[in-house]
């Protein structure tokens, strides 16, 4: 028989307990330094100064024109009324609008909103697409005179936009596109130096190994652009699209020059005309602020939703 050996078991010590664990002292939070407190105070003050105009716009839109002058120093709506928004959306008759201090003139808000959406959407789609193609040519393709041409594009950033208004107007007039949505869109339809520079900075940081592997497999430059570069650049493209859309939406002077009827008038120009239709008692501040708030609200929401992406993409692209 095989003998089995077992290891000796140490006898348990009766009454022996584990040593008590000593509680580690909690770290005391250091009081904020005076510099940190000052930085927070300055940031809060700047935030309030930035948001106050929007609040004042809302406060004026919810007030009645008759009570605005008597309560001009009040921070709350004076003579609370939805009349300003009702006049903007065409829900008031002419008699009711005049009675509440309005001009009595009608504003086709939905038509102007449609024109603004069409112009901003088409300009953004075309401008970003063509700018991305130009940025790809400046960053990934090798051709003679590339840097010199790109330097000319950068120099064009120094030319004030107002210098190009008259030549563009003459061109639009000769093409017979005055008082049309296409005439408003055409000058900014293809590309801008800023969009090219913005996207070029990102395209230059894209790894070349993936592109070279695709070229070895037989892919063309066009396929590389659409199948590799564009999918890898969704963030910067979305950022420049948002910035372009906001800029096109807020454009005022050029649409004012080339649009004369309601069929081609965008929302920013319509708001200026609405302000010009002043009653004898004074401007319709409630209606004007209501229309401005409604027109600005989509852009404010768009920027708030994508603000983090915009800041990250601008920082990654090397723009300071």
PDB file of C-alpha atoms in Angstrom:
ATOM      1  CA  UNK A   1       0.000   0.000   0.000  1.00  0.00           C
ATOM      2  CA  UNK A   2       1.118   3.507  -0.708  1.00  0.00           C
ATOM      3  CA  UNK A   3       1.332   5.762   2.306  1.00  0.00           C
ATOM      4  CA  UNK A   4      -0.115   9.205   1.907  1.00  0.00           C
ATOM      5  CA  UNK A   5       1.472  12.038   3.763  1.00  0.00           C
ATOM      6  CA  UNK A   6      -0.396  15.134   4.708  1.00  0.00           C
ATOM      7  CA  UNK A   7       1.125  18.490   5.519  1.00  0.00           C
ATOM      8  CA  UNK A   8       0.918  19.391   9.171  1.00  0.00           C
ATOM      9  CA  UNK A   9      -1.825  21.801   9.978  1.00  0.00           C
ATOM     10  CA  UNK A  10      -0.891  24.664  12.201  1.00  0.00           C
ATOM     11  CA  UNK A  11      -3.117  24.915  15.224  1.00  0.00           C
ATOM     12  CA  UNK A  12      -5.415  27.917  15.294  1.00  0.00           C
ATOM     13  CA  UNK A  13      -4.657  30.448  17.923  1.00  0.00           C
ATOM     14  CA  UNK A  14      -7.678  30.869  20.101  1.00  0.00           C
ATOM     15  CA  UNK A  15      -8.773  34.457  20.548  1.00  0.00           C
ATOM     16  CA  UNK A  16      -6.386  35.851  17.930  1.00  0.00           C
ATOM     17  CA  UNK A  17      -7.922  38.606  15.766  1.00  0.00           C
ATOM     18  CA  UNK A  18      -6.631  40.607  12.827  1.00  0.00           C
ATOM     19  CA  UNK A  19      -5.029  43.891  13.718  1.00  0.00           C
ATOM     20  CA  UNK A  20      -7.447  46.805  13.319  1.00  0.00           C
ATOM     21  CA  UNK A  21      -7.107  48.785  10.117  1.00  0.00           C
ATOM     22  CA  UNK A  22      -6.219  52.373  10.623  1.00  0.00           C
ATOM     23  CA  UNK A  23      -8.452  54.775   8.685  1.00  0.00           C
ATOM     24  CA  UNK A  24      -6.477  56.887   6.283  1.00  0.00           C
ATOM     25  CA  UNK A  25      -6.910  60.578   6.864  1.00  0.00           C
ATOM     26  CA  UNK A  26      -8.962  62.331   4.228  1.00  0.00           C
ATOM     27  CA  UNK A  27      -7.181  64.828   2.102  1.00  0.00           C
ATOM     28  CA  UNK A  28      -8.308  68.307   2.756  1.00  0.00           C
ATOM     29  CA  UNK A  29      -9.384  70.190  -0.294  1.00  0.00           C
ATOM     30  CA  UNK A  30      -7.271  73.183  -0.861  1.00  0.00           C
ATOM     31  CA  UNK A  31      -9.196  76.424  -1.002  1.00  0.00           C
ATOM     32  CA  UNK A  32      -9.320  77.910  -4.499  1.00  0.00           C
ATOM     33  CA  UNK A  33      -6.559  80.327  -5.227  1.00  0.00           C
ATOM     34  CA  UNK A  34      -7.398  84.006  -5.771  1.00  0.00           C
ATOM     35  CA  UNK A  35      -6.390  83.711  -9.413  1.00  0.00           C
ATOM     36  CA  UNK A  36      -8.811  80.842 -10.001  1.00  0.00           C
ATOM     37  CA  UNK A  37     -11.636  82.720  -8.311  1.00  0.00           C
ATOM     38  CA  UNK A  38     -10.894  85.801 -10.398  1.00  0.00           C
ATOM     39  CA  UNK A  39     -10.874  83.713 -13.584  1.00  0.00           C
ATOM     40  CA  UNK A  40     -14.308  82.261 -12.756  1.00  0.00           C
ATOM     41  CA  UNK A  41     -15.695  85.703 -11.973  1.00  0.00           C
ATOM     42  CA  UNK A  42     -14.407  87.138 -15.248  1.00  0.00           C
ATOM     43  CA  UNK A  43     -15.789  84.162 -17.210  1.00  0.00           C
ATOM     44  CA  UNK A  44     -19.235  84.474 -15.598  1.00  0.00           C
ATOM     45  CA  UNK A  45     -19.321  88.218 -16.284  1.00  0.00           C
ATOM     46  CA  UNK A  46     -18.374  87.681 -19.932  1.00  0.00           C
ATOM     47  CA  UNK A  47     -21.013  84.950 -20.228  1.00  0.00           C
ATOM     48  CA  UNK A  48     -23.700  87.247 -18.844  1.00  0.00           C
ATOM     49  CA  UNK A  49     -22.631  90.056 -21.160  1.00  0.00           C
ATOM     50  CA  UNK A  50     -22.863  87.666 -24.119  1.00  0.00           C
ATOM     51  CA  UNK A  51     -26.293  86.277 -23.214  1.00  0.00           C
ATOM     52  CA  UNK A  52     -27.894  89.534 -22.077  1.00  0.00           C
ATOM     53  CA  UNK A  53     -28.639  90.858 -25.619  1.00  0.00           C
ATOM     54  CA  UNK A  54     -30.555  87.659 -26.399  1.00  0.00           C
ATOM     55  CA  UNK A  55     -32.527  87.958 -23.188  1.00  0.00           C
ATOM     56  CA  UNK A  56     -33.283  91.619 -23.924  1.00  0.00           C
ATOM     57  CA  UNK A  57     -34.452  90.608 -27.383  1.00  0.00           C
ATOM     58  CA  UNK A  58     -36.835  88.065 -25.844  1.00  0.00           C
ATOM     59  CA  UNK A  59     -38.005  90.566 -23.219  1.00  0.00           C
ATOM     60  CA  UNK A  60     -38.804  93.168 -25.897  1.00  0.00           C
ATOM     61  CA  UNK A  61     -40.558  90.614 -28.123  1.00  0.00           C
ATOM     62  CA  UNK A  62     -42.882  89.652 -25.237  1.00  0.00           C
ATOM     63  CA  UNK A  63     -43.738  93.271 -24.419  1.00  0.00           C
ATOM     64  CA  UNK A  64     -46.322  95.570 -25.932  1.00  0.00           C
ATOM     65  CA  UNK A  65     -45.145  98.596 -27.893  1.00  0.00           C
ATOM     66  CA  UNK A  66     -47.299 100.987 -25.893  1.00  0.00           C
ATOM     67  CA  UNK A  67     -45.740  99.960 -22.567  1.00  0.00           C
ATOM     68  CA  UNK A  68     -42.130  99.753 -23.729  1.00  0.00           C
ATOM     69  CA  UNK A  69     -41.446 103.470 -23.427  1.00  0.00           C
ATOM     70  CA  UNK A  70     -42.943 103.769 -19.939  1.00  0.00           C
ATOM     71  CA  UNK A  71     -41.084 100.697 -18.640  1.00  0.00           C
ATOM     72  CA  UNK A  72     -37.854 100.954 -20.581  1.00  0.00           C
ATOM     73  CA  UNK A  73     -35.724 100.228 -17.495  1.00  0.00           C
ATOM     74  CA  UNK A  74     -37.601  97.088 -16.466  1.00  0.00           C
ATOM     75  CA  UNK A  75     -35.759  93.781 -16.846  1.00  0.00           C
ATOM     76  CA  UNK A  76     -39.030  91.883 -17.246  1.00  0.00           C
ATOM     77  CA  UNK A  77     -41.506  92.091 -20.147  1.00  0.00           C
ATOM     78  CA  UNK A  78     -43.638  95.232 -19.941  1.00  0.00           C
ATOM     79  CA  UNK A  79     -47.302  94.680 -20.708  1.00  0.00           C
ATOM     80  CA  UNK A  80     -46.811  90.997 -21.551  1.00  0.00           C
ATOM     81  CA  UNK A  81     -48.159  90.198 -25.008  1.00  0.00           C
ATOM     82  CA  UNK A  82     -47.689  87.638 -27.779  1.00  0.00           C
ATOM     83  CA  UNK A  83     -48.589  90.300 -30.346  1.00  0.00           C
ATOM     84  CA  UNK A  84     -45.049  90.562 -31.748  1.00  0.00           C
ATOM     85  CA  UNK A  85     -44.905  86.875 -32.620  1.00  0.00           C
ATOM     86  CA  UNK A  86     -48.474  86.949 -33.944  1.00  0.00           C
ATOM     87  CA  UNK A  87     -47.556  89.756 -36.345  1.00  0.00           C
ATOM     88  CA  UNK A  88     -44.477  87.863 -37.517  1.00  0.00           C
ATOM     89  CA  UNK A  89     -46.420  84.694 -38.295  1.00  0.00           C
ATOM     90  CA  UNK A  90     -49.315  86.622 -39.884  1.00  0.00           C
ATOM     91  CA  UNK A  91     -51.851  85.721 -37.182  1.00  0.00           C
ATOM     92  CA  UNK A  92     -53.041  89.298 -36.625  1.00  0.00           C
ATOM     93  CA  UNK A  93     -55.301  91.396 -38.755  1.00  0.00           C
ATOM     94  CA  UNK A  94     -54.210  94.823 -39.925  1.00  0.00           C
ATOM     95  CA  UNK A  95     -56.494  96.558 -37.410  1.00  0.00           C
ATOM     96  CA  UNK A  96     -55.146  94.504 -34.488  1.00  0.00           C
ATOM     97  CA  UNK A  97     -51.542  95.098 -35.545  1.00  0.00           C
ATOM     98  CA  UNK A  98     -52.033  98.884 -35.755  1.00  0.00           C
ATOM     99  CA  UNK A  99     -53.845  98.895 -32.409  1.00  0.00           C
ATOM    100  CA  UNK A 100     -50.839  97.215 -30.752  1.00  0.00           C
ATOM    101  CA  UNK A 101     -48.331  99.616 -32.301  1.00  0.00           C
ATOM    102  CA  UNK A 102     -47.483  97.608 -35.402  1.00  0.00           C
ATOM    103  CA  UNK A 103     -47.140  98.993 -38.908  1.00  0.00           C
ATOM    104  CA  UNK A 104     -50.103  97.037 -40.232  1.00  0.00           C
ATOM    105  CA  UNK A 105     -47.990  95.722 -43.099  1.00  0.00           C
ATOM    106  CA  UNK A 106     -47.888  91.996 -43.702  1.00  0.00           C
ATOM    107  CA  UNK A 107     -44.700  89.932 -43.665  1.00  0.00           C
ATOM    108  CA  UNK A 108     -44.657  86.607 -45.490  1.00  0.00           C
ATOM    109  CA  UNK A 109     -42.398  84.971 -42.943  1.00  0.00           C
ATOM    110  CA  UNK A 110     -42.619  81.415 -44.308  1.00  0.00           C
ATOM    111  CA  UNK A 111     -41.731  82.508 -47.848  1.00  0.00           C
ATOM    112  CA  UNK A 112     -38.658  84.385 -46.632  1.00  0.00           C
ATOM    113  CA  UNK A 113     -37.714  81.453 -44.419  1.00  0.00           C
ATOM    114  CA  UNK A 114     -37.943  79.078 -47.386  1.00  0.00           C
ATOM    115  CA  UNK A 115     -35.729  81.343 -49.489  1.00  0.00           C
ATOM    116  CA  UNK A 116     -33.115  81.543 -46.723  1.00  0.00           C
ATOM    117  CA  UNK A 117     -33.102  77.765 -46.243  1.00  0.00           C
ATOM    118  CA  UNK A 118     -32.723  77.145 -49.986  1.00  0.00           C
ATOM    119  CA  UNK A 119     -29.907  79.681 -50.390  1.00  0.00           C
ATOM    120  CA  UNK A 120     -27.977  78.573 -47.294  1.00  0.00           C
ATOM    121  CA  UNK A 121     -28.347  74.853 -48.078  1.00  0.00           C
ATOM    122  CA  UNK A 122     -27.307  75.050 -51.743  1.00  0.00           C
ATOM    123  CA  UNK A 123     -24.394  77.409 -51.041  1.00  0.00           C
ATOM    124  CA  UNK A 124     -23.143  75.208 -48.203  1.00  0.00           C
ATOM    125  CA  UNK A 125     -23.363  71.955 -50.173  1.00  0.00           C
ATOM    126  CA  UNK A 126     -21.663  73.307 -53.294  1.00  0.00           C
ATOM    127  CA  UNK A 127     -19.056  75.413 -51.535  1.00  0.00           C
ATOM    128  CA  UNK A 128     -17.931  72.657 -49.170  1.00  0.00           C
ATOM    129  CA  UNK A 129     -17.785  70.069 -51.972  1.00  0.00           C
ATOM    130  CA  UNK A 130     -15.689  72.196 -54.342  1.00  0.00           C
ATOM    131  CA  UNK A 131     -13.517  73.522 -51.513  1.00  0.00           C
ATOM    132  CA  UNK A 132     -12.788  69.951 -50.392  1.00  0.00           C
ATOM    133  CA  UNK A 133     -11.715  69.036 -53.930  1.00  0.00           C
ATOM    134  CA  UNK A 134      -9.433  72.082 -54.135  1.00  0.00           C
ATOM    135  CA  UNK A 135      -8.005  71.369 -50.681  1.00  0.00           C
ATOM    136  CA  UNK A 136      -7.228  67.801 -51.740  1.00  0.00           C
ATOM    137  CA  UNK A 137      -5.403  69.080 -54.822  1.00  0.00           C
ATOM    138  CA  UNK A 138      -3.352  71.525 -52.736  1.00  0.00           C
ATOM    139  CA  UNK A 139      -2.480  69.015 -50.012  1.00  0.00           C
ATOM    140  CA  UNK A 140      -2.125  65.556 -51.630  1.00  0.00           C
ATOM    141  CA  UNK A 141      -1.413  66.055 -55.327  1.00  0.00           C
ATOM    142  CA  UNK A 142       1.997  67.034 -56.704  1.00  0.00           C
ATOM    143  CA  UNK A 143       1.936  69.524 -59.558  1.00  0.00           C
ATOM    144  CA  UNK A 144       4.056  72.441 -60.707  1.00  0.00           C
ATOM    145  CA  UNK A 145       3.218  75.787 -59.148  1.00  0.00           C
ATOM    146  CA  UNK A 146       1.052  74.312 -56.400  1.00  0.00           C
ATOM    147  CA  UNK A 147       2.516  76.407 -53.577  1.00  0.00           C
ATOM    148  CA  UNK A 148       2.450  79.588 -55.661  1.00  0.00           C
ATOM    149  CA  UNK A 149      -1.240  79.158 -56.512  1.00  0.00           C
ATOM    150  CA  UNK A 150      -2.041  78.403 -52.895  1.00  0.00           C
ATOM    151  CA  UNK A 151      -0.200  81.570 -51.842  1.00  0.00           C
ATOM    152  CA  UNK A 152      -2.433  83.561 -54.197  1.00  0.00           C
ATOM    153  CA  UNK A 153      -5.479  82.011 -52.530  1.00  0.00           C
ATOM    154  CA  UNK A 154      -4.173  83.029 -49.114  1.00  0.00           C
ATOM    155  CA  UNK A 155      -3.540  86.572 -50.335  1.00  0.00           C
ATOM    156  CA  UNK A 156      -7.160  86.795 -51.463  1.00  0.00           C
ATOM    157  CA  UNK A 157      -8.155  86.471 -47.800  1.00  0.00           C
ATOM    158  CA  UNK A 158      -6.767  89.973 -47.330  1.00  0.00           C
ATOM    159  CA  UNK A 159      -9.121  91.491 -49.919  1.00  0.00           C
ATOM    160  CA  UNK A 160     -12.210  93.003 -48.211  1.00  0.00           C
ATOM    161  CA  UNK A 161     -15.437  91.427 -49.415  1.00  0.00           C
ATOM    162  CA  UNK A 162     -16.946  94.834 -50.170  1.00  0.00           C
ATOM    163  CA  UNK A 163     -14.422  95.313 -53.000  1.00  0.00           C
ATOM    164  CA  UNK A 164     -15.962  92.384 -54.883  1.00  0.00           C
ATOM    165  CA  UNK A 165     -19.593  93.496 -54.594  1.00  0.00           C
ATOM    166  CA  UNK A 166     -19.632  95.756 -57.657  1.00  0.00           C
ATOM    167  CA  UNK A 167     -17.854  93.312 -60.039  1.00  0.00           C
ATOM    168  CA  UNK A 168     -20.140  90.520 -58.850  1.00  0.00           C
ATOM    169  CA  UNK A 169     -23.217  92.662 -59.372  1.00  0.00           C
ATOM    170  CA  UNK A 170     -22.154  93.557 -62.921  1.00  0.00           C
ATOM    171  CA  UNK A 171     -21.600  89.871 -63.653  1.00  0.00           C
ATOM    172  CA  UNK A 172     -24.978  88.848 -62.215  1.00  0.00           C
ATOM    173  CA  UNK A 173     -26.692  91.638 -64.172  1.00  0.00           C
ATOM    174  CA  UNK A 174     -25.062  90.594 -67.448  1.00  0.00           C
ATOM    175  CA  UNK A 175     -26.121  86.983 -66.819  1.00  0.00           C
ATOM    176  CA  UNK A 176     -29.716  88.101 -66.268  1.00  0.00           C
ATOM    177  CA  UNK A 177     -29.837  86.663 -62.744  1.00  0.00           C
ATOM    178  CA  UNK A 178     -30.814  89.812 -60.852  1.00  0.00           C
ATOM    179  CA  UNK A 179     -33.771  89.253 -58.507  1.00  0.00           C
ATOM    180  CA  UNK A 180     -33.329  85.465 -58.496  1.00  0.00           C
ATOM    181  CA  UNK A 181     -32.194  82.999 -55.857  1.00  0.00           C
ATOM    182  CA  UNK A 182     -29.449  81.775 -58.200  1.00  0.00           C
ATOM    183  CA  UNK A 183     -28.131  85.329 -58.438  1.00  0.00           C
ATOM    184  CA  UNK A 184     -27.862  85.450 -54.650  1.00  0.00           C
ATOM    185  CA  UNK A 185     -26.114  82.074 -54.485  1.00  0.00           C
ATOM    186  CA  UNK A 186     -23.731  82.310 -57.432  1.00  0.00           C
ATOM    187  CA  UNK A 187     -20.852  84.441 -55.969  1.00  0.00           C
ATOM    188  CA  UNK A 188     -20.330  82.016 -53.065  1.00  0.00           C
ATOM    189  CA  UNK A 189     -21.425  78.844 -54.788  1.00  0.00           C
ATOM    190  CA  UNK A 190     -18.069  77.290 -55.632  1.00  0.00           C
ATOM    191  CA  UNK A 191     -15.334  77.873 -53.086  1.00  0.00           C
ATOM    192  CA  UNK A 192     -13.779  80.287 -50.615  1.00  0.00           C
ATOM    193  CA  UNK A 193     -10.103  80.672 -49.636  1.00  0.00           C
ATOM    194  CA  UNK A 194     -10.903  80.129 -45.967  1.00  0.00           C
ATOM    195  CA  UNK A 195     -12.673  76.807 -46.599  1.00  0.00           C
ATOM    196  CA  UNK A 196      -9.803  75.607 -48.790  1.00  0.00           C
ATOM    197  CA  UNK A 197      -7.217  76.589 -46.195  1.00  0.00           C
ATOM    198  CA  UNK A 198      -9.242  75.025 -43.369  1.00  0.00           C
ATOM    199  CA  UNK A 199      -9.654  71.645 -45.103  1.00  0.00           C
ATOM    200  CA  UNK A 200      -6.130  71.625 -46.518  1.00  0.00           C
ATOM    201  CA  UNK A 201      -4.682  71.831 -43.011  1.00  0.00           C
ATOM    202  CA  UNK A 202      -6.541  68.664 -42.047  1.00  0.00           C
ATOM    203  CA  UNK A 203      -5.876  66.759 -45.273  1.00  0.00           C
ATOM    204  CA  UNK A 204      -2.137  67.292 -44.800  1.00  0.00           C
ATOM    205  CA  UNK A 205      -2.323  65.441 -41.467  1.00  0.00           C
ATOM    206  CA  UNK A 206      -4.066  62.378 -42.906  1.00  0.00           C
ATOM    207  CA  UNK A 207      -1.760  59.345 -43.023  1.00  0.00           C
ATOM    208  CA  UNK A 208      -0.282  58.705 -46.465  1.00  0.00           C
ATOM    209  CA  UNK A 209       0.084  54.927 -45.950  1.00  0.00           C
ATOM    210  CA  UNK A 210      -3.617  54.264 -46.494  1.00  0.00           C
ATOM    211  CA  UNK A 211      -3.674  56.390 -49.638  1.00  0.00           C
ATOM    212  CA  UNK A 212      -0.548  54.723 -51.025  1.00  0.00           C
ATOM    213  CA  UNK A 213      -1.994  51.269 -50.342  1.00  0.00           C
ATOM    214  CA  UNK A 214      -5.158  52.191 -52.227  1.00  0.00           C
ATOM    215  CA  UNK A 215      -3.139  53.504 -55.172  1.00  0.00           C
ATOM    216  CA  UNK A 216      -1.108  50.278 -55.276  1.00  0.00           C
ATOM    217  CA  UNK A 217      -4.358  48.300 -55.381  1.00  0.00           C
ATOM    218  CA  UNK A 218      -5.349  50.224 -58.489  1.00  0.00           C
ATOM    219  CA  UNK A 219      -7.585  52.957 -57.037  1.00  0.00           C
ATOM    220  CA  UNK A 220      -7.607  56.264 -58.860  1.00  0.00           C
ATOM    221  CA  UNK A 221      -7.090  59.647 -57.230  1.00  0.00           C
ATOM    222  CA  UNK A 222     -10.812  60.344 -57.541  1.00  0.00           C
ATOM    223  CA  UNK A 223     -11.697  57.121 -55.757  1.00  0.00           C
ATOM    224  CA  UNK A 224      -9.137  57.820 -53.040  1.00  0.00           C
ATOM    225  CA  UNK A 225     -10.714  61.215 -52.502  1.00  0.00           C
ATOM    226  CA  UNK A 226     -14.270  59.905 -52.181  1.00  0.00           C
ATOM    227  CA  UNK A 227     -13.574  56.567 -50.475  1.00  0.00           C
ATOM    228  CA  UNK A 228     -10.722  57.484 -48.106  1.00  0.00           C
ATOM    229  CA  UNK A 229     -10.157  61.207 -47.638  1.00  0.00           C
ATOM    230  CA  UNK A 230     -13.808  62.242 -47.300  1.00  0.00           C
ATOM    231  CA  UNK A 231     -14.776  59.513 -44.759  1.00  0.00           C
ATOM    232  CA  UNK A 232     -11.691  60.281 -42.670  1.00  0.00           C
ATOM    233  CA  UNK A 233     -12.503  64.015 -42.668  1.00  0.00           C
ATOM    234  CA  UNK A 234     -16.127  63.980 -41.538  1.00  0.00           C
ATOM    235  CA  UNK A 235     -15.399  66.184 -38.503  1.00  0.00           C
ATOM    236  CA  UNK A 236     -13.681  69.097 -40.294  1.00  0.00           C
ATOM    237  CA  UNK A 237     -16.126  68.906 -43.208  1.00  0.00           C
ATOM    238  CA  UNK A 238     -19.064  69.096 -40.795  1.00  0.00           C
ATOM    239  CA  UNK A 239     -17.413  72.039 -39.048  1.00  0.00           C
ATOM    240  CA  UNK A 240     -16.813  74.057 -42.209  1.00  0.00           C
ATOM    241  CA  UNK A 241     -20.350  73.186 -43.356  1.00  0.00           C
ATOM    242  CA  UNK A 242     -21.836  74.648 -40.178  1.00  0.00           C
ATOM    243  CA  UNK A 243     -19.711  77.794 -40.405  1.00  0.00           C
ATOM    244  CA  UNK A 244     -20.611  78.226 -44.079  1.00  0.00           C
ATOM    245  CA  UNK A 245     -24.305  77.699 -43.390  1.00  0.00           C
ATOM    246  CA  UNK A 246     -24.327  80.268 -40.591  1.00  0.00           C
ATOM    247  CA  UNK A 247     -22.440  82.795 -42.732  1.00  0.00           C
ATOM    248  CA  UNK A 248     -24.764  82.313 -45.690  1.00  0.00           C
ATOM    249  CA  UNK A 249     -27.834  82.545 -43.449  1.00  0.00           C
ATOM    250  CA  UNK A 250     -26.673  85.824 -41.903  1.00  0.00           C
ATOM    251  CA  UNK A 251     -25.571  87.450 -45.175  1.00  0.00           C
ATOM    252  CA  UNK A 252     -27.413  90.716 -45.703  1.00  0.00           C
ATOM    253  CA  UNK A 253     -25.721  93.220 -47.993  1.00  0.00           C
ATOM    254  CA  UNK A 254     -25.331  91.067 -51.110  1.00  0.00           C
ATOM    255  CA  UNK A 255     -28.960  89.754 -51.082  1.00  0.00           C
ATOM    256  CA  UNK A 256     -30.081  93.343 -50.538  1.00  0.00           C
ATOM    257  CA  UNK A 257     -28.309  94.403 -53.743  1.00  0.00           C
ATOM    258  CA  UNK A 258     -29.746  91.748 -56.050  1.00  0.00           C
ATOM    259  CA  UNK A 259     -33.227  90.940 -54.685  1.00  0.00           C
ATOM    260  CA  UNK A 260     -36.157  93.305 -55.239  1.00  0.00           C
ATOM    261  CA  UNK A 261     -39.302  91.172 -54.882  1.00  0.00           C
ATOM    262  CA  UNK A 262     -40.647  88.781 -52.282  1.00  0.00           C
ATOM    263  CA  UNK A 263     -39.955  85.753 -54.482  1.00  0.00           C
ATOM    264  CA  UNK A 264     -36.186  86.193 -54.103  1.00  0.00           C
ATOM    265  CA  UNK A 265     -35.994  88.022 -50.776  1.00  0.00           C
ATOM    266  CA  UNK A 266     -34.279  86.203 -47.912  1.00  0.00           C
ATOM    267  CA  UNK A 267     -35.121  86.539 -44.247  1.00  0.00           C
ATOM    268  CA  UNK A 268     -32.381  88.993 -43.291  1.00  0.00           C
ATOM    269  CA  UNK A 269     -33.454  91.462 -45.995  1.00  0.00           C
ATOM    270  CA  UNK A 270     -37.113  90.974 -45.078  1.00  0.00           C
ATOM    271  CA  UNK A 271     -36.355  91.927 -41.475  1.00  0.00           C
ATOM    272  CA  UNK A 272     -34.765  95.156 -42.701  1.00  0.00           C
ATOM    273  CA  UNK A 273     -37.852  95.972 -44.742  1.00  0.00           C
ATOM    274  CA  UNK A 274     -40.055  95.118 -41.785  1.00  0.00           C
ATOM    275  CA  UNK A 275     -38.143  97.623 -39.688  1.00  0.00           C
ATOM    276  CA  UNK A 276     -38.484 100.247 -42.440  1.00  0.00           C
ATOM    277  CA  UNK A 277     -42.283  99.950 -42.355  1.00  0.00           C
ATOM    278  CA  UNK A 278     -42.466 102.151 -39.278  1.00  0.00           C
ATOM    279  CA  UNK A 279     -45.795 103.407 -37.972  1.00  0.00           C
ATOM    280  CA  UNK A 280     -46.253 107.038 -37.039  1.00  0.00           C
ATOM    281  CA  UNK A 281     -46.030 106.221 -33.326  1.00  0.00           C
ATOM    282  CA  UNK A 282     -42.518 104.740 -33.641  1.00  0.00           C
ATOM    283  CA  UNK A 283     -40.808 101.498 -34.636  1.00  0.00           C
ATOM    284  CA  UNK A 284     -42.549  98.206 -34.006  1.00  0.00           C
ATOM    285  CA  UNK A 285     -39.891  97.014 -31.590  1.00  0.00           C
ATOM    286  CA  UNK A 286     -41.872  94.032 -30.333  1.00  0.00           C
ATOM    287  CA  UNK A 287     -42.526  92.702 -33.829  1.00  0.00           C
ATOM    288  CA  UNK A 288     -38.983  93.404 -34.982  1.00  0.00           C
ATOM    289  CA  UNK A 289     -37.415  91.637 -31.980  1.00  0.00           C
ATOM    290  CA  UNK A 290     -39.798  88.709 -32.364  1.00  0.00           C
ATOM    291  CA  UNK A 291     -38.877  88.319 -36.040  1.00  0.00           C
ATOM    292  CA  UNK A 292     -35.163  88.642 -35.280  1.00  0.00           C
ATOM    293  CA  UNK A 293     -35.392  86.077 -32.501  1.00  0.00           C
ATOM    294  CA  UNK A 294     -37.221  83.581 -34.700  1.00  0.00           C
ATOM    295  CA  UNK A 295     -34.693  84.107 -37.507  1.00  0.00           C
ATOM    296  CA  UNK A 296     -31.691  83.712 -35.207  1.00  0.00           C
ATOM    297  CA  UNK A 297     -33.005  80.770 -33.194  1.00  0.00           C
ATOM    298  CA  UNK A 298     -32.132  78.031 -35.746  1.00  0.00           C
ATOM    299  CA  UNK A 299     -28.541  79.261 -36.023  1.00  0.00           C
ATOM    300  CA  UNK A 300     -28.169  79.528 -32.246  1.00  0.00           C
ATOM    301  CA  UNK A 301     -29.396  75.961 -31.750  1.00  0.00           C
ATOM    302  CA  UNK A 302     -27.190  74.720 -34.587  1.00  0.00           C
ATOM    303  CA  UNK A 303     -24.115  76.294 -33.067  1.00  0.00           C
ATOM    304  CA  UNK A 304     -24.905  75.066 -29.534  1.00  0.00           C
ATOM    305  CA  UNK A 305     -25.312  71.480 -30.734  1.00  0.00           C
ATOM    306  CA  UNK A 306     -22.049  71.438 -32.702  1.00  0.00           C
ATOM    307  CA  UNK A 307     -19.989  73.951 -30.685  1.00  0.00           C
ATOM    308  CA  UNK A 308     -17.651  71.308 -29.241  1.00  0.00           C
ATOM    309  CA  UNK A 309     -16.988  69.763 -32.648  1.00  0.00           C
ATOM    310  CA  UNK A 310     -16.282  73.176 -34.159  1.00  0.00           C
ATOM    311  CA  UNK A 311     -13.740  74.057 -31.463  1.00  0.00           C
ATOM    312  CA  UNK A 312     -12.024  70.647 -31.656  1.00  0.00           C
ATOM    313  CA  UNK A 313     -11.784  70.717 -35.452  1.00  0.00           C
ATOM    314  CA  UNK A 314     -10.414  74.261 -35.526  1.00  0.00           C
ATOM    315  CA  UNK A 315      -7.781  73.332 -32.947  1.00  0.00           C
ATOM    316  CA  UNK A 316      -6.846  70.138 -34.803  1.00  0.00           C
ATOM    317  CA  UNK A 317      -6.525  71.982 -38.100  1.00  0.00           C
ATOM    318  CA  UNK A 318      -3.939  74.298 -36.611  1.00  0.00           C
ATOM    319  CA  UNK A 319      -5.968  77.516 -36.832  1.00  0.00           C
ATOM    320  CA  UNK A 320      -5.280  79.779 -33.876  1.00  0.00           C
TER     321      UNK A 320
END
